Each structure stands twice: as C-alpha cells, then as structure tokens.
Amino acid sequence: MNLLKQLLLSAALGAALASAASAFADGKPTIKIGYVEGWDDSVATSNVAAQVIETKLGYPVKLVPVAAGVMWGGVARGDLDATLSAWLPATHGAYWEQYKSKVQDLGANFTDAKIGLVVPIDVKATTIADLEAQKTDFSGRIVGIDAGAGVMKKADDAIKAYNLSYQLMPSSGSAMTAELARDIHANKPIVVTGWAPHWMFAKWKLKFLEDPKKVFGGAEHVDNVINPELDKKAPQVVEFLKKFQWKQGEIDGVMLAAQNGTKPQEAAKAWVSAHPDRVASWVADVK
C-alpha cells in the first residue's frame, strides 16, 4: 500500500473513531424504539421523540420499523426498549393482555384517538350497518392496512357483528391512502380502515361511520410502553417518556410535512426546532 493510501485510510479511520467516540463519550447506550412504518402518527411521534432523546438527553436512538405484533413482542423480550405506538384500550387490547406482565405503560402521548371505518363525507352511509344495503356502491370491499394491525382485527369483528358480506382487503397505510385518493378524485364511494390522528382528515373531507355496537370501542389513547429494564438502562429517557405528550393538533404538522415529501427525520427536526418551549417542558425535570 502506498503512502497516500495509508494516509487516506488512517484519516478515514480516525474520523470514524472520533464520530463513534463522540456518540458514546459518556457511555450512554443506544435506545431502540419500535414503530410501525405505515402508520403516519407512529412515524411522526417516534421521530420527534428520537430527536429529543438524542439532542437533549444525549442518548443515541435507533428507530426500528416492525409490524404491530412484532413491536409488542420486541418490547416484552427487551429486543426493543420502547414503543410510542401502543393504541389502547381496544386497538392493541389483545397485545396488552398477552404482554402486560412483561412491559410497563408510562402513560399516553396522545389522547382522544379513534379507530373505525372511514368514508368520504358525502356518501349516503352514516353507520356501519348502512354498508350492506350499499354494497354495490362500495364494490363489497373495505380497504385495509397491514393484516396484523389492531384496526384490521376490529374491522373483521365489525363485518361479523353487522353481518356484512364485504371483503376486508389488507394492504398498507400508504396503499390505503393512495386508493382513497384515487376514489375521491373519481367521486367513487370507498370505505377504509381509519384512525385519528391521521393527516388524511386534514387533506380530505371524511367521516367515521357510526358504530352503535361499539365494535371499535370508544375513545382511544396512544401510550408510551417500555421494557421495564429501560429504567435501569436509561432512567433519563424514562423520565422524559413519562412527560412526553402531544397537545391537540401538534402532531398534524409533522405528519403533513412528511406526507408532502419531507423526510420524517427532517420533519421532526424542524418541529423540535420550532417548538423549544414544548420540548423544554418535556425535559425540564429530567436529571
């Protein structure tokens, strides 16, 4: 190897080691947060929390995209330190019952959440029960998201509870909104599995179908759930997560920015930079 190559290699290695040393200078471990990639609220919340944990608390963060069931199992086993995407009590109720003895719920980061079946506001149907008589209009299809999602399990329950001869079509969050966009543009009725918070309610005029049998449950909340060992591994992070909660409407800006083409990490950075007082309130008492 000639001298120039040796010098270049040495410089590159030195830069890499310096970067690593900077990241772990105080010995803080990497915090692994699981999120569901197709869920816009999950992506937005996880990226904002990651920005705060890294820039204000000094812990490196690894965001891990997983399916909902894998996310819960990962936190329970300790493969993941936390998820900020636990929809309770109904959507992820089955996961909570399965893993509650192995995880710790630190409280809600978003209140007044909701899941259900969503349609354009101008369709005739007002309740889930109305769908059967209008089956032809909707082509007998409910457009869903990933098959393991809690809202999909509840949608399957709703089909049975309301005796609907509809087919529930699994896809993904992005595929669902793409089909929603196409049908709205074509003035074609469509019913999808939906939830709030979600940017689609800011973009289009939509409504939840009424659910008199309460198959989808009532008001939901999205919680910060951790593996109990995180309290020993990173107590500062646990203290932050106990206080990390969105106010109404705050998350919408992050979701819309990402939907309009900004990378989620950059959207989160911009939000954190623009809201120093809110960020300070989350970390004020963290020692």
CSV table of C-alpha atoms in Angstrom, one decimal:
chain,number,residue,atom,x,y,z
A,1,MET,CA,0.0,0.0,0.0
A,2,ASN,CA,1.5,3.4,-1.0
A,3,LEU,CA,1.9,6.2,1.5
A,4,LEU,CA,-1.0,8.2,0.1
A,5,LYS,CA,-3.4,5.3,0.5
A,6,GLN,CA,-2.2,4.7,4.1
A,7,LEU,CA,-2.7,8.4,5.0
A,8,LEU,CA,-6.2,8.4,3.5
A,9,LEU,CA,-7.2,5.2,5.3
A,10,SER,CA,-5.8,6.5,8.5
A,11,ALA,CA,-7.7,9.7,8.2
A,12,ALA,CA,-11.0,7.9,7.4
A,13,LEU,CA,-10.5,5.5,10.3
A,14,GLY,CA,-9.7,8.4,12.6
A,15,ALA,CA,-12.8,10.3,11.6
A,16,ALA,CA,-15.0,7.2,12.1
A,17,LEU,CA,-13.5,6.6,15.6
A,18,ALA,CA,-13.9,10.3,16.5
A,19,SER,CA,-17.5,10.1,15.5
A,20,ALA,CA,-18.1,6.9,17.5
A,21,ALA,CA,-16.3,8.4,20.5
A,22,SER,CA,-18.4,11.5,20.3
A,23,ALA,CA,-21.6,9.5,20.2
A,24,PHE,CA,-20.7,7.3,23.1
A,25,ALA,CA,-18.4,9.7,25.0
A,26,ASP,CA,-20.5,9.4,28.2
A,27,GLY,CA,-21.1,5.7,27.8
A,28,LYS,CA,-24.8,6.1,27.1
A,29,PRO,CA,-26.4,3.1,25.4
A,30,THR,CA,-28.4,3.1,22.2
A,31,ILE,CA,-32.2,3.3,22.8
A,32,LYS,CA,-34.2,1.1,20.4
A,33,ILE,CA,-37.7,2.3,19.7
A,34,GLY,CA,-40.1,0.2,17.6
A,35,TYR,CA,-42.6,1.8,15.4
A,36,VAL,CA,-45.0,0.8,12.6
A,37,GLU,CA,-43.7,2.3,9.3
A,38,GLY,CA,-47.0,2.6,7.5
A,39,TRP,CA,-48.7,4.4,10.4
A,40,ASP,CA,-48.1,8.2,10.0
A,41,ASP,CA,-48.7,9.0,13.6
A,42,SER,CA,-46.3,6.3,14.7
A,43,VAL,CA,-43.6,7.6,12.4
A,44,ALA,CA,-44.1,11.2,13.5
A,45,THR,CA,-44.2,10.5,17.2
A,46,SER,CA,-41.2,8.2,17.1
A,47,ASN,CA,-39.0,10.6,15.1
A,48,VAL,CA,-39.8,13.6,17.3
A,49,ALA,CA,-39.1,11.6,20.5
A,50,ALA,CA,-35.9,10.4,18.9
A,51,GLN,CA,-34.8,13.9,18.2
A,52,VAL,CA,-35.4,15.0,21.8
A,53,ILE,CA,-33.7,11.9,23.3
A,54,GLU,CA,-30.6,12.4,21.1
A,55,THR,CA,-30.3,16.2,21.2
A,56,LYS,CA,-31.5,17.0,24.7
A,57,LEU,CA,-30.6,13.8,26.7
A,58,GLY,CA,-27.6,12.6,24.7
A,59,TYR,CA,-28.6,9.0,24.0
A,60,PRO,CA,-28.2,7.6,20.5
A,61,VAL,CA,-31.5,6.3,19.2
A,62,LYS,CA,-32.2,3.5,16.7
A,63,LEU,CA,-35.7,3.5,15.2
A,64,VAL,CA,-36.9,0.0,14.2
A,65,PRO,CA,-39.8,-0.4,11.8
A,66,VAL,CA,-41.8,-3.5,12.6
A,67,ALA,CA,-45.4,-4.9,12.4
A,68,ALA,CA,-47.6,-4.2,15.4
A,69,GLY,CA,-47.4,-7.7,16.9
A,70,VAL,CA,-43.6,-7.9,16.5
A,71,MET,CA,-43.4,-4.4,18.1
A,72,TRP,CA,-45.2,-5.6,21.3
A,73,GLY,CA,-43.2,-8.8,21.4
A,74,GLY,CA,-39.9,-7.0,20.9
A,75,VAL,CA,-40.6,-4.6,23.8
A,76,ALA,CA,-41.7,-7.5,26.1
A,77,ARG,CA,-38.5,-9.5,25.3
A,78,GLY,CA,-36.2,-6.5,25.6
A,79,ASP,CA,-35.2,-6.6,21.9
A,80,LEU,CA,-36.8,-3.2,21.8
A,81,ASP,CA,-36.6,-0.7,24.6
A,82,ALA,CA,-39.9,1.1,23.9
A,83,THR,CA,-42.7,1.8,21.6
A,84,LEU,CA,-44.6,5.1,21.5
A,85,SER,CA,-47.4,3.5,19.4
A,86,ALA,CA,-49.5,1.4,21.8
A,87,TRP,CA,-53.1,2.0,20.9
A,88,LEU,CA,-55.3,1.2,24.0
A,89,PRO,CA,-57.6,0.0,25.3
A,90,ALA,CA,-59.2,-1.5,22.2
A,91,THR,CA,-56.9,-1.5,19.2
A,92,HIS,CA,-54.0,-3.2,20.9
A,93,GLY,CA,-56.0,-4.7,23.7
A,94,ALA,CA,-55.1,-8.3,22.7
A,95,TYR,CA,-51.4,-7.4,22.7
A,96,TRP,CA,-51.7,-5.7,26.1
A,97,GLU,CA,-53.4,-8.8,27.6
A,98,GLN,CA,-50.6,-11.0,26.2
A,99,TYR,CA,-47.7,-8.9,27.3
A,100,LYS,CA,-48.8,-6.7,30.2
A,101,SER,CA,-46.8,-8.7,32.7
A,102,LYS,CA,-43.6,-8.0,30.8
A,103,VAL,CA,-44.0,-4.4,29.8
A,104,GLN,CA,-44.6,-1.1,31.6
A,105,ASP,CA,-47.1,1.6,30.4
A,106,LEU,CA,-45.8,5.1,31.1
A,107,GLY,CA,-49.0,6.9,30.1
A,108,ALA,CA,-50.5,8.5,27.0
A,109,ASN,CA,-48.6,10.6,24.4
A,110,PHE,CA,-51.9,11.2,22.6
A,111,THR,CA,-55.4,11.3,24.0
A,112,ASP,CA,-58.8,11.3,22.1
A,113,ALA,CA,-57.5,8.9,19.5
A,114,LYS,CA,-60.1,6.9,17.5
A,115,ILE,CA,-60.3,3.9,15.1
A,116,GLY,CA,-63.1,2.8,12.8
A,117,LEU,CA,-64.4,2.6,9.3
A,118,VAL,CA,-64.0,5.9,7.3
A,119,VAL,CA,-65.8,7.1,4.2
A,120,PRO,CA,-65.9,10.4,2.2
A,121,ILE,CA,-68.2,12.8,3.9
A,122,ASP,CA,-70.7,12.9,1.0
A,123,VAL,CA,-71.5,9.2,0.8
A,124,LYS,CA,-75.0,8.2,1.9
A,125,ALA,CA,-73.9,5.7,4.6
A,126,THR,CA,-73.8,7.1,8.1
A,127,THR,CA,-73.5,3.9,10.2
A,128,ILE,CA,-71.6,0.6,9.6
A,129,ALA,CA,-74.9,-1.1,9.4
A,130,ASP,CA,-75.8,1.0,6.3
A,131,LEU,CA,-73.0,-0.6,4.3
A,132,GLU,CA,-74.8,-3.8,3.5
A,133,ALA,CA,-77.6,-2.1,1.6
A,134,GLN,CA,-75.0,-0.1,-0.3
A,135,LYS,CA,-72.7,-3.0,-1.1
A,136,THR,CA,-72.8,-2.4,-4.9
A,137,ASP,CA,-71.7,1.3,-4.4
A,138,PHE,CA,-68.6,0.2,-2.4
A,139,SER,CA,-67.9,-2.9,-4.6
A,140,GLY,CA,-68.2,-5.0,-1.5
A,141,ARG,CA,-64.7,-4.0,-0.3
A,142,ILE,CA,-63.2,-2.5,2.8
A,143,VAL,CA,-59.7,-1.3,2.0
A,144,GLY,CA,-57.5,-2.0,5.0
A,145,ILE,CA,-53.9,-1.7,6.1
A,146,ASP,CA,-51.4,-4.3,7.3
A,147,ALA,CA,-53.1,-7.5,8.3
A,148,GLY,CA,-51.7,-7.6,11.9
A,149,ALA,CA,-52.9,-4.1,12.8
A,150,GLY,CA,-55.5,-3.8,15.6
A,151,VAL,CA,-57.9,-1.8,13.4
A,152,MET,CA,-57.9,-4.7,11.0
A,153,LYS,CA,-58.8,-7.2,13.7
A,154,LYS,CA,-61.6,-4.9,14.8
A,155,ALA,CA,-62.8,-4.4,11.2
A,156,ASP,CA,-63.0,-8.2,10.8
A,157,ASP,CA,-65.1,-8.2,14.0
A,158,ALA,CA,-67.3,-5.5,12.6
A,159,ILE,CA,-68.0,-7.4,9.4
A,160,LYS,CA,-69.3,-10.3,11.6
A,161,ALA,CA,-71.2,-8.1,14.1
A,162,TYR,CA,-73.0,-6.2,11.4
A,163,ASN,CA,-73.5,-9.2,9.1
A,164,LEU,CA,-71.7,-7.5,6.2
A,165,SER,CA,-71.0,-9.5,3.1
A,166,TYR,CA,-67.8,-7.5,2.4
A,167,GLN,CA,-64.2,-8.5,1.8
A,168,LEU,CA,-61.6,-6.9,4.0
A,169,MET,CA,-58.6,-6.1,1.8
A,170,PRO,CA,-55.2,-6.0,3.6
A,171,SER,CA,-52.6,-3.6,2.1
A,172,SER,CA,-50.6,-0.9,3.9
A,173,GLY,CA,-51.1,2.5,5.3
A,174,SER,CA,-49.7,4.2,2.1
A,175,ALA,CA,-51.5,1.9,-0.2
A,176,MET,CA,-54.8,2.5,1.6
A,177,THR,CA,-54.5,6.3,1.3
A,178,ALA,CA,-53.4,6.0,-2.3
A,179,GLU,CA,-56.6,4.1,-3.2
A,180,LEU,CA,-58.6,6.6,-1.1
A,181,ALA,CA,-57.1,9.5,-3.1
A,182,ARG,CA,-57.9,7.8,-6.4
A,183,ASP,CA,-61.5,7.1,-5.5
A,184,ILE,CA,-62.1,10.5,-4.0
A,185,HIS,CA,-60.7,12.1,-7.2
A,186,ALA,CA,-63.1,9.9,-9.2
A,187,ASN,CA,-66.1,10.6,-7.0
A,188,LYS,CA,-66.3,6.9,-6.2
A,189,PRO,CA,-67.5,5.7,-2.8
A,190,ILE,CA,-64.9,3.9,-0.7
A,191,VAL,CA,-64.7,2.6,2.8
A,192,VAL,CA,-61.3,2.2,4.5
A,193,THR,CA,-60.0,1.3,7.9
A,194,GLY,CA,-59.0,4.6,9.5
A,195,TRP,CA,-57.8,6.2,12.6
A,196,ALA,CA,-57.2,9.6,14.1
A,197,PRO,CA,-54.7,11.3,14.4
A,198,HIS,CA,-54.1,11.0,10.7
A,199,TRP,CA,-53.2,13.6,8.0
A,200,MET,CA,-55.9,12.3,5.7
A,201,PHE,CA,-58.5,14.1,7.8
A,202,ALA,CA,-56.7,17.4,7.1
A,203,LYS,CA,-56.4,16.7,3.4
A,204,TRP,CA,-59.9,15.4,2.6
A,205,LYS,CA,-63.5,15.7,4.0
A,206,LEU,CA,-64.0,12.4,5.6
A,207,LYS,CA,-66.2,10.9,8.4
A,208,PHE,CA,-66.2,7.9,10.7
A,209,LEU,CA,-69.2,5.6,10.2
A,210,GLU,CA,-71.1,5.4,13.4
A,211,ASP,CA,-70.6,2.2,15.4
A,212,PRO,CA,-73.6,1.7,17.6
A,213,LYS,CA,-72.4,-1.8,18.7
A,214,LYS,CA,-69.1,-0.3,19.8
A,215,VAL,CA,-67.1,-2.9,18.0
A,216,PHE,CA,-64.2,-0.4,17.6
A,217,GLY,CA,-64.5,0.7,21.2
A,218,GLY,CA,-64.8,4.3,22.3
A,219,ALA,CA,-62.1,6.9,22.7
A,220,GLU,CA,-58.6,5.5,22.5
A,221,HIS,CA,-55.2,6.8,23.7
A,222,VAL,CA,-51.7,6.1,22.3
A,223,ASP,CA,-49.3,5.2,25.1
A,224,ASN,CA,-45.6,5.0,25.7
A,225,VAL,CA,-44.8,1.4,26.6
A,226,ILE,CA,-41.3,0.3,27.7
A,227,ASN,CA,-39.4,-2.8,28.7
A,228,PRO,CA,-39.0,-2.5,32.5
A,229,GLU,CA,-35.2,-2.8,32.2
A,230,LEU,CA,-35.1,0.6,30.4
A,231,ASP,CA,-35.4,2.3,33.9
A,232,LYS,CA,-32.0,0.8,34.7
A,233,LYS,CA,-30.5,1.3,31.3
A,234,ALA,CA,-31.6,4.9,30.7
A,235,PRO,CA,-33.6,6.5,33.6
A,236,GLN,CA,-33.4,9.9,31.9
A,237,VAL,CA,-35.3,8.5,28.9
A,238,VAL,CA,-37.9,7.0,31.1
A,239,GLU,CA,-38.5,10.3,32.9
A,240,PHE,CA,-38.8,12.1,29.5
A,241,LEU,CA,-41.3,9.5,28.2
A,242,LYS,CA,-43.5,9.9,31.3
A,243,LYS,CA,-43.9,13.6,30.3
A,244,PHE,CA,-43.9,13.3,26.5
A,245,GLN,CA,-47.5,14.1,25.4
A,246,TRP,CA,-48.9,15.9,22.4
A,247,LYS,CA,-51.4,18.7,22.7
A,248,GLN,CA,-54.3,18.6,20.3
A,249,GLY,CA,-53.3,19.4,16.7
A,250,GLU,CA,-49.5,19.4,17.3
A,251,ILE,CA,-48.7,16.1,15.6
A,252,ASP,CA,-50.6,17.1,12.5
A,253,GLY,CA,-47.9,19.4,11.3
A,254,VAL,CA,-45.2,16.7,11.5
A,255,MET,CA,-47.5,14.2,9.7
A,256,LEU,CA,-48.4,16.6,6.9
A,257,ALA,CA,-44.8,17.7,6.3
A,258,ALA,CA,-43.8,14.1,5.9
A,259,GLN,CA,-46.8,13.4,3.6
A,260,ASN,CA,-45.8,16.4,1.5
A,261,GLY,CA,-42.3,14.9,0.8
A,262,THR,CA,-40.2,16.0,3.8
A,263,LYS,CA,-38.2,13.1,5.2
A,264,PRO,CA,-39.7,12.1,8.7
A,265,GLN,CA,-36.4,12.8,10.5
A,266,GLU,CA,-36.2,16.3,8.9
A,267,ALA,CA,-39.9,17.0,9.7
A,268,ALA,CA,-39.2,16.0,13.3
A,269,LYS,CA,-36.1,18.2,13.5
A,270,ALA,CA,-38.0,21.2,12.1
A,271,TRP,CA,-40.8,20.7,14.6
A,272,VAL,CA,-38.4,20.4,17.6
A,273,SER,CA,-36.5,23.5,16.5
A,274,ALA,CA,-39.7,25.5,16.1
A,275,HIS,CA,-41.2,24.5,19.5
A,276,PRO,CA,-38.4,25.0,22.1
A,277,ASP,CA,-40.8,25.7,24.9
A,278,ARG,CA,-42.8,22.5,24.4
A,279,VAL,CA,-39.6,20.5,24.2
A,280,ALA,CA,-38.3,22.2,27.4
A,281,SER,CA,-41.5,21.3,29.2
A,282,TRP,CA,-40.9,17.6,28.4
A,283,VAL,CA,-37.3,17.5,29.7
A,284,ALA,CA,-37.5,20.2,32.4
A,285,ASP,CA,-37.2,17.9,35.4
A,286,VAL,CA,-35.1,15.2,33.8
A,287,LYS,CA,-31.9,14.9,35.8
